[in-house]
Structure formats: C-alpha cells, structure tokens
Coordinates of N, CA and C in Angstrom, one line a residue:
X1 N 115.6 103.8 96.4 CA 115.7 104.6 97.6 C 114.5 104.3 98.5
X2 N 114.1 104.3 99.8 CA 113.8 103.9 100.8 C 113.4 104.9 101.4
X3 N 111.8 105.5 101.8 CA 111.4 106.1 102.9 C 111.1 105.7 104.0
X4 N 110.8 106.5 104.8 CA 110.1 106.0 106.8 C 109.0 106.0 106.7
X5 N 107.9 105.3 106.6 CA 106.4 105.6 106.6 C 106.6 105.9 107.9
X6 N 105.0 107.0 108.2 CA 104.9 107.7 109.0 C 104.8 106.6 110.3
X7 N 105.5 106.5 111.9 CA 105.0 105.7 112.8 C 103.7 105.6 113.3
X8 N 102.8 107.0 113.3 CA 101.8 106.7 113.9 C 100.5 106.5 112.7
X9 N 101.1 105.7 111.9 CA 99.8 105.8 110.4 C 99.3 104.6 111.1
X10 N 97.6 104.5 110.4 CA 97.1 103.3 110.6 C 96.6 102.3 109.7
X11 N 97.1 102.9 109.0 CA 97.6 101.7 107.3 C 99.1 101.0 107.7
X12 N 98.9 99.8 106.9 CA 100.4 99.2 106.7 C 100.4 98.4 105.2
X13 N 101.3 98.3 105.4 CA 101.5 97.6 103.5 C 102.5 96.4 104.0
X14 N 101.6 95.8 103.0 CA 103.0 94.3 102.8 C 104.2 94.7 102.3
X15 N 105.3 93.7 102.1 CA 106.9 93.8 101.6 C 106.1 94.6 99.9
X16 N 107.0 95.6 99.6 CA 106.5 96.3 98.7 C 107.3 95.9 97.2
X17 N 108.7 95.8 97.4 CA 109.8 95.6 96.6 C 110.1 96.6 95.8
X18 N 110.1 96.7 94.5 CA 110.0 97.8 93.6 C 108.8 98.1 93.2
X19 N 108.2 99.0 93.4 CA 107.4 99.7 93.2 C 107.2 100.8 92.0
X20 N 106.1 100.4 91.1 CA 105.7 101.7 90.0 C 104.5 102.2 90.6
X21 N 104.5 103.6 90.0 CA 103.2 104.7 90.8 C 102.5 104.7 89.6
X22 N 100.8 104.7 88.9 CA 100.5 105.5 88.0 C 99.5 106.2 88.3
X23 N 99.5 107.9 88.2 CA 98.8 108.2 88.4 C 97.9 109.4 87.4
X24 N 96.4 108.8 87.9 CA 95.5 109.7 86.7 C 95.2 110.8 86.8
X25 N 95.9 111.9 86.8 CA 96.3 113.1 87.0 C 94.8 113.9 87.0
X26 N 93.9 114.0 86.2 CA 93.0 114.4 86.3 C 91.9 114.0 87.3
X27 N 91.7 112.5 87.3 CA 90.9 111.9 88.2 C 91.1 112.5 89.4
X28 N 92.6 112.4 90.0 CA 92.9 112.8 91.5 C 92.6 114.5 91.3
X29 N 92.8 115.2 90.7 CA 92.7 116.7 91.0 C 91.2 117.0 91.4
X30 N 90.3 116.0 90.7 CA 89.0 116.1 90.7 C 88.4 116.2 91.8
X31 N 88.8 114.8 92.3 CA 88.5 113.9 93.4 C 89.1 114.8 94.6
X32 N 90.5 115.5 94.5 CA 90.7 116.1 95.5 C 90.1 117.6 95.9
X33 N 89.7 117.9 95.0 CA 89.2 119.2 94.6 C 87.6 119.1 95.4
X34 N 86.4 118.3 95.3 CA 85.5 117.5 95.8 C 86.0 117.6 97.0
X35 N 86.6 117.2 97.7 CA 87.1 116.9 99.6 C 88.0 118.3 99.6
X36 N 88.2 119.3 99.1 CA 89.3 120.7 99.3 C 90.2 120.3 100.2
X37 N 91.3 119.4 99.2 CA 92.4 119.2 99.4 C 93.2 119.6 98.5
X38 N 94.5 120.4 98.9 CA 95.5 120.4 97.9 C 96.5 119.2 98.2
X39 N 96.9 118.9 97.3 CA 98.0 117.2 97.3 C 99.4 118.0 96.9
X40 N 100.0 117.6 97.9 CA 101.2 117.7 97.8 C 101.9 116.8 97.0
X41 N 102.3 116.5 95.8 CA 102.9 115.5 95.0 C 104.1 114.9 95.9
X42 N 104.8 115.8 96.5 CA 106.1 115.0 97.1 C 105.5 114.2 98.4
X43 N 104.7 114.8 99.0 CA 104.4 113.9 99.9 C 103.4 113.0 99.8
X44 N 102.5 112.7 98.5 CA 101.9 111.8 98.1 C 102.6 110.7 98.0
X45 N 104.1 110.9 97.1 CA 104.7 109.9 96.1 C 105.5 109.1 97.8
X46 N 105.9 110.0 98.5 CA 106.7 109.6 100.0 C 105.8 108.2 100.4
X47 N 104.6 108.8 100.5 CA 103.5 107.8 101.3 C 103.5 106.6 100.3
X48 N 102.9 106.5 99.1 CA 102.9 105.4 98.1 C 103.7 104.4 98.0
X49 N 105.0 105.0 98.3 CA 106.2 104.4 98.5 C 105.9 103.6 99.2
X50 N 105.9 103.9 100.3 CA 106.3 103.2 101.4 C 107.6 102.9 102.0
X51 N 108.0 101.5 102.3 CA 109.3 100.8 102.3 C 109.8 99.9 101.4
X52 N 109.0 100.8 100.0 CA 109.7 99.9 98.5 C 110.7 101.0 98.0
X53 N 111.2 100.5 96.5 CA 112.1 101.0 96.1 C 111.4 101.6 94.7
X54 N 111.7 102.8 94.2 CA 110.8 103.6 93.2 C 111.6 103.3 92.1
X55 N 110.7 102.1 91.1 CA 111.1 102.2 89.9 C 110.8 103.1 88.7
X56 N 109.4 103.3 89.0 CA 109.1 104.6 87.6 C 107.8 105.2 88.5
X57 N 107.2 106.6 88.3 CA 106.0 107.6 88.9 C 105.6 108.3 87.5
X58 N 104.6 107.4 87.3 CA 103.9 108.2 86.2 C 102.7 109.0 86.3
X59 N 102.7 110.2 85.5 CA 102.0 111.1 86.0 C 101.2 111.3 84.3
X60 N 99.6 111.0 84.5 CA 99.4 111.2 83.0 C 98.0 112.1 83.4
X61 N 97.9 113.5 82.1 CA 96.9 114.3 82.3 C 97.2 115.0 80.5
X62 N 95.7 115.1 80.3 CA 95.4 116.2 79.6 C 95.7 117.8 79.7
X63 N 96.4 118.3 78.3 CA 97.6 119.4 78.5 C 96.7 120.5 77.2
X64 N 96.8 121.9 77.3 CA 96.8 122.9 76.7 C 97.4 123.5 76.7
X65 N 97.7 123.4 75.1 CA 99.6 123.9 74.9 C 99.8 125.3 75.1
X66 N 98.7 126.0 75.5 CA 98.5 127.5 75.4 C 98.6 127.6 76.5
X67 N 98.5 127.2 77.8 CA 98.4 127.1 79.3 C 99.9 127.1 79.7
X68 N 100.4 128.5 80.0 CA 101.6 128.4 80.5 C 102.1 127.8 81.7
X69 N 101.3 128.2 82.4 CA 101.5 127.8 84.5 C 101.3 126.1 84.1
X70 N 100.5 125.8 83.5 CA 100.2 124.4 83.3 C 101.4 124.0 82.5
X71 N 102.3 124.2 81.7 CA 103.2 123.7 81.1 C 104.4 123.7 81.5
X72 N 104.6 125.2 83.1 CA 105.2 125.0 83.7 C 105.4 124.0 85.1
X73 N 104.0 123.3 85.3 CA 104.2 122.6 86.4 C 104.5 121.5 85.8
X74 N 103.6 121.1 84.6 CA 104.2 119.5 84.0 C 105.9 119.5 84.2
X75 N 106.4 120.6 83.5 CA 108.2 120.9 83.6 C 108.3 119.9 85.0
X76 N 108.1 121.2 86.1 CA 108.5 120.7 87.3 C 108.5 119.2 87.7
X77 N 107.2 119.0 87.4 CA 106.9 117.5 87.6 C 108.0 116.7 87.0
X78 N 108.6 116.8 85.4 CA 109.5 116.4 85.1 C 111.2 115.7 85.5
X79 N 111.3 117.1 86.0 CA 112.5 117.3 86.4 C 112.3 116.9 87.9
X80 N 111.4 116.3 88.6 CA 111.2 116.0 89.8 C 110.9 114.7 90.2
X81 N 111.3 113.7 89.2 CA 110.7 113.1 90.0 C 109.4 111.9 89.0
X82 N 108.7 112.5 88.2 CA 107.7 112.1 87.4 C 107.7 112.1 86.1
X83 N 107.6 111.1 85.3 CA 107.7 110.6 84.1 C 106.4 110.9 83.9
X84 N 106.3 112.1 82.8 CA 104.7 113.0 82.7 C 103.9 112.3 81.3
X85 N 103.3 111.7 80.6 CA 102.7 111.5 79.8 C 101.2 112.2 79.4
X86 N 101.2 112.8 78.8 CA 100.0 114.1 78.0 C 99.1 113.6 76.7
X87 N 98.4 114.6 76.7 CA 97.4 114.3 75.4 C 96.9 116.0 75.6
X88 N 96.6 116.2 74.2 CA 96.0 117.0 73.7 C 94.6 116.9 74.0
X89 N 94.3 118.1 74.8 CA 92.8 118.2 74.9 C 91.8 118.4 73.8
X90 N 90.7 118.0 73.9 CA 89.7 117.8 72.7 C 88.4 118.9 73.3
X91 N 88.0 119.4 71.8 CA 86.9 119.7 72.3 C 86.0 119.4 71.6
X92 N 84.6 119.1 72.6 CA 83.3 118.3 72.6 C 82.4 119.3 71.6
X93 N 81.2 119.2 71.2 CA 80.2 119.7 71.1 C 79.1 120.6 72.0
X94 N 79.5 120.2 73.2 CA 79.0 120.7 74.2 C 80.0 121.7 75.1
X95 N 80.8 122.0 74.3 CA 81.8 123.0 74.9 C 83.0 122.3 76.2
X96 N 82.7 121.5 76.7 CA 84.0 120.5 77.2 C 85.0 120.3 76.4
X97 N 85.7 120.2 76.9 CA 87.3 119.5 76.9 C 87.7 118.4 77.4
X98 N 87.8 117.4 77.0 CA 88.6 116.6 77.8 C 89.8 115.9 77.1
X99 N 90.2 114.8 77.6 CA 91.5 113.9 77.4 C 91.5 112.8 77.9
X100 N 91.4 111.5 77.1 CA 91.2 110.5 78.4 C 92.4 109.5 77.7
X101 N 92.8 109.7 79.0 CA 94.2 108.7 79.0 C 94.5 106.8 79.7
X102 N 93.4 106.7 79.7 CA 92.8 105.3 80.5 C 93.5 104.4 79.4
X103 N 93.5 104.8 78.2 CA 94.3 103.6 77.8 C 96.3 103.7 77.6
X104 N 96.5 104.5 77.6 CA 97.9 104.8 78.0 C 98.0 104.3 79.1
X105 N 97.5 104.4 80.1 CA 97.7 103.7 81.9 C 97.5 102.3 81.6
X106 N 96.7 102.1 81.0 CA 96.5 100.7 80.8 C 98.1 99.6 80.8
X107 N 98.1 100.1 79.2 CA 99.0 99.6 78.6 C 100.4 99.9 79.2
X108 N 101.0 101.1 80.0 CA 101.8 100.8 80.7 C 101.8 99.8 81.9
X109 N 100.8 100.0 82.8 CA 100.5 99.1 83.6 C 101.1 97.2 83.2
X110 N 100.6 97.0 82.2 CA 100.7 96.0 81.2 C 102.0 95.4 81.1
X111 N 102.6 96.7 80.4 CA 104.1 96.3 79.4 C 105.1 96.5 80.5
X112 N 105.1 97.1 81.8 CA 105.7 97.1 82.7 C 105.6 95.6 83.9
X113 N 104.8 95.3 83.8 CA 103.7 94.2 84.5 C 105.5 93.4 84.8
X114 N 106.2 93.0 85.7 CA 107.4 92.2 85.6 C 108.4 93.0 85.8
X115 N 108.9 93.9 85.5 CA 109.8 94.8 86.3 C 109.3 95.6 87.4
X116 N 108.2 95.9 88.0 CA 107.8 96.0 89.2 C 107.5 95.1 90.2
X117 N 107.0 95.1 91.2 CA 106.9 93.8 92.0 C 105.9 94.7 92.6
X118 N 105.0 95.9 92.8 CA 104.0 96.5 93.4 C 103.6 97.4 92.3
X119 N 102.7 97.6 91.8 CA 102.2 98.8 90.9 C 101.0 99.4 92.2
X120 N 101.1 100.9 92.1 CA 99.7 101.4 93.0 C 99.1 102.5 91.6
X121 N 97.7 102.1 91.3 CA 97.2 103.2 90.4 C 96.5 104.2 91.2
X122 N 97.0 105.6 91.1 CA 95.7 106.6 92.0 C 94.9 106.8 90.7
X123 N 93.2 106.4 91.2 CA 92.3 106.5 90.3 C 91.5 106.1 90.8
X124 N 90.2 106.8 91.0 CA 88.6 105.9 91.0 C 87.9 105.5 90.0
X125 N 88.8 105.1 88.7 CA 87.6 104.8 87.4 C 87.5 103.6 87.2
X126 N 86.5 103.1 87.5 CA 85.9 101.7 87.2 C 86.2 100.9 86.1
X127 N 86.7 101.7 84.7 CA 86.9 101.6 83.3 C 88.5 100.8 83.9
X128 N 89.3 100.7 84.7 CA 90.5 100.0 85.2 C 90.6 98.7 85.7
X129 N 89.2 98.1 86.0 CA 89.2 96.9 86.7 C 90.1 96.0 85.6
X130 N 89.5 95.7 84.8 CA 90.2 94.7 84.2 C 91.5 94.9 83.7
X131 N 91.9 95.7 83.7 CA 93.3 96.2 83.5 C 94.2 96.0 84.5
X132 N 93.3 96.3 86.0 CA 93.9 95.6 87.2 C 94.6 94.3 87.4
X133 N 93.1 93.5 87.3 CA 92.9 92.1 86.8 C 94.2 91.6 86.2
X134 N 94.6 92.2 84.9 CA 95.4 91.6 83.8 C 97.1 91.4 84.5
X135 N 97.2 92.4 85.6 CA 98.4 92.6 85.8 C 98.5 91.9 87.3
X136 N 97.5 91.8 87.7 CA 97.1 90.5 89.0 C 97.5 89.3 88.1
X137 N 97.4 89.1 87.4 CA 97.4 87.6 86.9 C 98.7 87.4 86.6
X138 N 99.6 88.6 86.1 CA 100.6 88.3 85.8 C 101.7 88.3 87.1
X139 N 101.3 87.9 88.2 CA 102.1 87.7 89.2 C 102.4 89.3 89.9
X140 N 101.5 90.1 89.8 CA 102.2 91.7 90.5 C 100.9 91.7 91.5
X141 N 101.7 92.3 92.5 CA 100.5 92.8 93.4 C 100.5 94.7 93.1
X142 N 98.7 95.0 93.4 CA 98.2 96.0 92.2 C 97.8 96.4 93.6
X143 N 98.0 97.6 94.0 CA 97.1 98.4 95.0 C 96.7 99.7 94.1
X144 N 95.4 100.0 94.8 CA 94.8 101.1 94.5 C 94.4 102.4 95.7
X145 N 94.8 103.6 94.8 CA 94.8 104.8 95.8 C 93.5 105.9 95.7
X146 N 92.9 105.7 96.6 CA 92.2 107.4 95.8 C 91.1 107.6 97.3
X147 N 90.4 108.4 97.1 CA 89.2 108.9 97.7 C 88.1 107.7 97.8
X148 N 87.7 107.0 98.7 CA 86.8 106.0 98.7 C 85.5 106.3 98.3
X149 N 85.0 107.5 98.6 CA 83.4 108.1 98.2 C 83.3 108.7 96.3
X150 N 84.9 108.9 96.3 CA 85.0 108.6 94.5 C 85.9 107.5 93.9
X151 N 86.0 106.5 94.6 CA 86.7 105.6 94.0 C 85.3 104.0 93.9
X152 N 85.4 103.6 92.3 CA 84.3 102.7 92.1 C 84.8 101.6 92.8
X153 N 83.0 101.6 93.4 CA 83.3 99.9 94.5 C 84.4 98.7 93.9
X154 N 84.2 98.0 92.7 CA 84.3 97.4 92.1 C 86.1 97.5 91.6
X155 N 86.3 98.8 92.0 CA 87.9 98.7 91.3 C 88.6 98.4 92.9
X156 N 87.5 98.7 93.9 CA 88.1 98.4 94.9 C 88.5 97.0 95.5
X157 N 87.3 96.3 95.0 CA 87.2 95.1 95.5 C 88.3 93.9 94.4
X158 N 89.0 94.5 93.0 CA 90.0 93.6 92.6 C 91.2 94.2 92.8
X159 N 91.5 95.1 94.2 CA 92.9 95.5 94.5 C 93.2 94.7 95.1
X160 N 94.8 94.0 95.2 CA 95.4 93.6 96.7 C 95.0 94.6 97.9
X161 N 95.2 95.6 97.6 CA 95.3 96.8 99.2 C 94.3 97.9 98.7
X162 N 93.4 98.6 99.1 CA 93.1 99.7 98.9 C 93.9 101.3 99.6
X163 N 94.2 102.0 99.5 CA 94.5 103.1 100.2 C 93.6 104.6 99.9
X164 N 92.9 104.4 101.0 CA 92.1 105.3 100.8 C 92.5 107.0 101.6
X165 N 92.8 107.7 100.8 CA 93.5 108.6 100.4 C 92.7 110.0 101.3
X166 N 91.6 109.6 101.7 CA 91.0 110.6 103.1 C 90.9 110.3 103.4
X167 N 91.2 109.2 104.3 CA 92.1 108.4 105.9 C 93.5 109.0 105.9
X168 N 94.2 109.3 104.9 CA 95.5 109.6 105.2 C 95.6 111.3 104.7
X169 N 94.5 112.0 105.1 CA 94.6 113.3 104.2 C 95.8 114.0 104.7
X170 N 95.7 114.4 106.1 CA 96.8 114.9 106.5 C 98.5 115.2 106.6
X171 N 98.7 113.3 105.8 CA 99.7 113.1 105.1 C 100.4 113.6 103.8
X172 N 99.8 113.7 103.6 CA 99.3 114.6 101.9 C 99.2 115.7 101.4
X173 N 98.5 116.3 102.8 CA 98.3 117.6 102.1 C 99.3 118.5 102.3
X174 N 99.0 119.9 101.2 CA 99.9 120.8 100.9 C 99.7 121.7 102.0
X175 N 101.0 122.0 102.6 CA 101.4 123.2 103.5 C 100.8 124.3 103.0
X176 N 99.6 125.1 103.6 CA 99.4 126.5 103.4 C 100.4 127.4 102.3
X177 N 100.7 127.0 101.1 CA 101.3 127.8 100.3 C 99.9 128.5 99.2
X178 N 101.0 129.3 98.1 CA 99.9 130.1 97.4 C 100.0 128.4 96.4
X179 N 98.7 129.2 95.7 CA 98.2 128.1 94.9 C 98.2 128.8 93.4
X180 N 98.6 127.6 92.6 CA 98.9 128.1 91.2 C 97.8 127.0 90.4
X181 N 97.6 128.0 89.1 CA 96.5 128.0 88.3 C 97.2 126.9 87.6
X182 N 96.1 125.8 86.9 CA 96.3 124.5 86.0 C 95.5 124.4 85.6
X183 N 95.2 124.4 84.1 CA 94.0 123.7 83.7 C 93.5 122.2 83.4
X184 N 92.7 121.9 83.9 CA 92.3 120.3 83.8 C 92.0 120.0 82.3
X185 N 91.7 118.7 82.5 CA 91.0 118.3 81.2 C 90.0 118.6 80.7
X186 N 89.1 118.7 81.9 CA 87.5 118.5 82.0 C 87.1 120.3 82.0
X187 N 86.2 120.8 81.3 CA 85.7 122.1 81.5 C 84.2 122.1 81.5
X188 N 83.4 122.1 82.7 CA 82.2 122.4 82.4 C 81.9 122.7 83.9
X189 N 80.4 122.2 84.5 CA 79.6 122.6 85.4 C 80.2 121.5 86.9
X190 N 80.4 122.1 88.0 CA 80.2 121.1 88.6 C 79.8 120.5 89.3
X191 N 80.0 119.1 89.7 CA 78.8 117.5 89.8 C 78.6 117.7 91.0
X192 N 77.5 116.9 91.3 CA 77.4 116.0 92.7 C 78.5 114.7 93.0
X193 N 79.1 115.1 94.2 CA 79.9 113.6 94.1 C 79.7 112.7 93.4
X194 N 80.4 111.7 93.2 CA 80.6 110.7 92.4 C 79.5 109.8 92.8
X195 N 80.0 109.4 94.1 CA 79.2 108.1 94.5 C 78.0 108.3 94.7
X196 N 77.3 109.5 94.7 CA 76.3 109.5 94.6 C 75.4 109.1 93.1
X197 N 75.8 109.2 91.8 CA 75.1 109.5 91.2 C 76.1 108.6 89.5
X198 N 77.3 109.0 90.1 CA 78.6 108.0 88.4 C 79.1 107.0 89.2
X199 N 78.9 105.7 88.4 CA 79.1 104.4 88.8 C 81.1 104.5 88.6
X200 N 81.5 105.2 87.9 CA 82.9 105.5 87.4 C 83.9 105.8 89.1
X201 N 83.0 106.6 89.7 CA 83.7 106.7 90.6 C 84.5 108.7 90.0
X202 N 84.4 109.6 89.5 CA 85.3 110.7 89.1 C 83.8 112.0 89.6
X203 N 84.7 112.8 90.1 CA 84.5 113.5 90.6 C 84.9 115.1 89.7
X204 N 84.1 115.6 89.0 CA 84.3 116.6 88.0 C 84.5 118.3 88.4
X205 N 84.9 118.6 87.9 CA 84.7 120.1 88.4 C 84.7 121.2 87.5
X206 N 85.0 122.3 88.1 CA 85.0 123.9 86.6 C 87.0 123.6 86.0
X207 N 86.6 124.5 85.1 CA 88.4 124.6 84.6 C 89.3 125.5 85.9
X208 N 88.9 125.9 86.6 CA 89.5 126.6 87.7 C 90.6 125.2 88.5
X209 N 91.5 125.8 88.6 CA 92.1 124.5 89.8 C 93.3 125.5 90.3
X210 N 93.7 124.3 91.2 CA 94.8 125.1 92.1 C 95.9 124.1 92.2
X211 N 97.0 124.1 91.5 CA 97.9 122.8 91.8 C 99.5 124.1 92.1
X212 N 100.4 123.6 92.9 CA 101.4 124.8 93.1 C 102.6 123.7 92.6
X213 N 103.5 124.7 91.8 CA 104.9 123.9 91.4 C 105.3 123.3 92.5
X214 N 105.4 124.1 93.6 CA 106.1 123.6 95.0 C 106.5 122.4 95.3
X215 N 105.0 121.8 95.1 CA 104.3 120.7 95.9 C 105.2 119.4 94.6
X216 N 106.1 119.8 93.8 CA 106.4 118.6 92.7 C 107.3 118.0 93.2
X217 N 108.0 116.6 93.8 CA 108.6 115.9 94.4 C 110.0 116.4 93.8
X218 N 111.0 116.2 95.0 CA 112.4 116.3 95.3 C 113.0 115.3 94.9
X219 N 112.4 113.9 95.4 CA 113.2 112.5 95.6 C 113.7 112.1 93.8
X220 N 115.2 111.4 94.2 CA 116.0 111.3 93.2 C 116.0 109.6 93.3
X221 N 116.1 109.0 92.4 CA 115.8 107.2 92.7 C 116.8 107.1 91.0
X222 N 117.6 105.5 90.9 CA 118.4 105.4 90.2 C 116.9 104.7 89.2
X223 N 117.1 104.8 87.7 CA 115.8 104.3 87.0 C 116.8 103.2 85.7
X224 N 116.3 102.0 86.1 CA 117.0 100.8 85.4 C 117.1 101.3 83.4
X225 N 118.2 100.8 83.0 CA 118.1 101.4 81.5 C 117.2 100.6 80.4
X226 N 116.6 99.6 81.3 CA 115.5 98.6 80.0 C 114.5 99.9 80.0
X227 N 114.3 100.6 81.2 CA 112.9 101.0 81.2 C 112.9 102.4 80.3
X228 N 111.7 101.9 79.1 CA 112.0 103.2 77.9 C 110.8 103.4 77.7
X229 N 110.0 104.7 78.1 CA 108.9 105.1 77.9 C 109.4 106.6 77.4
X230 N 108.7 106.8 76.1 CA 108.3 108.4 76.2 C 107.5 109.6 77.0
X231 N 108.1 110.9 76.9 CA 107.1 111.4 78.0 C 105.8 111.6 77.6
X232 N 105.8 111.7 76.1 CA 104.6 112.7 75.4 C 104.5 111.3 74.2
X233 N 103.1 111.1 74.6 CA 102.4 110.0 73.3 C 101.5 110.7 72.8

C-alpha cells in the first residue's frame, strides 16, 4: 500500500520500493522524550513510508510482564500494524532495568537483507553502524531515522539518507490526546543530552513515560508468506 507524502515537506526520498521499518522502541521514546515530543506511531510509520510499499514494521522494546498499560499498548501495536519483538527486562545492580535488543535488530536487518529493497532503522546508537554497513553491501539501501542531536555522528555518516526526525516534528506528532503510562527499559536518573556527553547517541530518562494506545497505526498492508518472524524471542 502506498501513501501521499506530505506536499509541502522539505525532505524527499529516492524510489523507495518495499520497504522494512525497524524500530528501537526504547531509543526513540528516549530520544523523544529529551525534545517533549509525543510520536504518533501511525503517523511516524505514514512518513517512513513514504511512496514505498510496507513489507514488515518492527517494533522492538523491553517489556514488564507486570505492566498492564504497557502490555496493553504492545497488543495494540500488534494488531495494528507492528510486528512487536520484546525481552524481558533485567535488573542491574545499581537498581536499573534494562533490555537491549541491538542484537535482535541486527540480525533481522540481516536475514531480511533481499526481500526489502529500503530498510529505515529509527535509532541513534552507534553500536548499528556495522550492522548498517552489512546490509549496504548486500545491495539494500539503509536509511536512518532519529533525532540528530541524539543520533551518533557516525551512524549517520554510513546511511544512504538520514531523516532527521526534528525537522519533521510536526509530522509526527501526537494530537493533544491524554497520555498513557509505559514503562521503558531504562529506570534511573535523567541525563544530559546525548550529544553532549554519550558517543552512542541515546538519550535516557526516569521510568515515567507517556506513550497513548491511540497513537498505534491503522494501515493494513498484504505481508508476503516467506516472511516468518516470531513476535516474542
């Protein structure tokens, strides 16, 4: 299926083809969270698109199975649109939580590498370049999405396209609704921007967040039957 990118944007994208989305669910909440933005998922995934055709939207984040609202938006996300991929959060010694899913993205990125013809990853973590790299080589063109002041120089500089995702905020963001509670990966204090201070490019925050079911995409796209990923690794 086929969207209208917006007429008066001032980004444009090459012929897109089929397009996969992956996105690091924690990174962007962070990152969005840092600029007080709420992201509308349906109208993220609209924009990403472009004038390609949506093969797969992967959505991967660290989950607490105890976290209702949070297990109710994963749902949504499900049934909407997003092939959700999770991990059980951990906890540190230092009273953190987290979940890092960088190698699940990876490896999809990878094993998909040939049935897409555009991969875009939203993420600023630096830990991606060569993952990028891998799937540049294999004949795909690899754009990258995120916050420029949290996205690492370096993952910028091996994208075909950058899209920097506070040039296009207004595209994106969520309509004045209420906001619903999620817990992140990450629990602790939070940072000074990224780019000031983590070469990673991630932008941290408290367990507090605000993501609303709402905002979980509508769009319905046909999904080829080779393609077999589980939701939950």
């Amino acid at each position: 299926m086929q969207f209208d990118t917006p007429a008066n944007s001032s980004w444009k994208f090459g012929h897109r083809g089929r397009v996969a989305v992956f996105i690091d669910g924690n990174n962007l909440f962070h990152a969005a969270r840092f600029h007080t933005i709420d992201i509308d998922y349906n109208k993220l995934l609209r924009v990403l698109l472009g004038d390609g055709r949506l093969l797969r939207a992967f959505f991967y984040t660290g989950v607490d199975a105890g976290a209702e609202r949070q297990q109710g938006f994963l749902l949504w996300m499900r049934r909407n649109g997003f092939r959700v991929i999770q991990k059980e959060l951990k906890t540190f010694y230092d009273g953190t939580r987290k979940a890092n899913l960088d190698v699940e993205i990876a490896v999809d990125m990878l094993s998909l590498a040939g049935r897409y013809d555009t991969a875009v990853l939203v993420s600023g973590d630096e830990d991606f370049v060569y993952a990028v790299n891998a799937v540049a080589y294999k004949g795909c063109r690899v754009e990258v999405a995120g916050f420029r002041s949290n996205t690492a120089p370096r993952l910028i500089d091996v994208a075909d396209f950058f899209i920097d995702l506070g040039e296009i905020a207004d595209l994106i963001r969520k309509d004045g609704s209420s906001a619903e509670d999620f817990d992140v990966s990450y629990r602790g204090p939070v940072e000074a921007p990224a780019h000031v201070s983590r070469p990673h490019g991630r932008a941290r925050a408290s367990s507090a967040s605000e993501l609303d079911e709402s905002t979980a995409p509508d769009i319905r796209y046909e999904v080829p039957e080779f393609v077999r990923i589980n939701d939950e690794q």
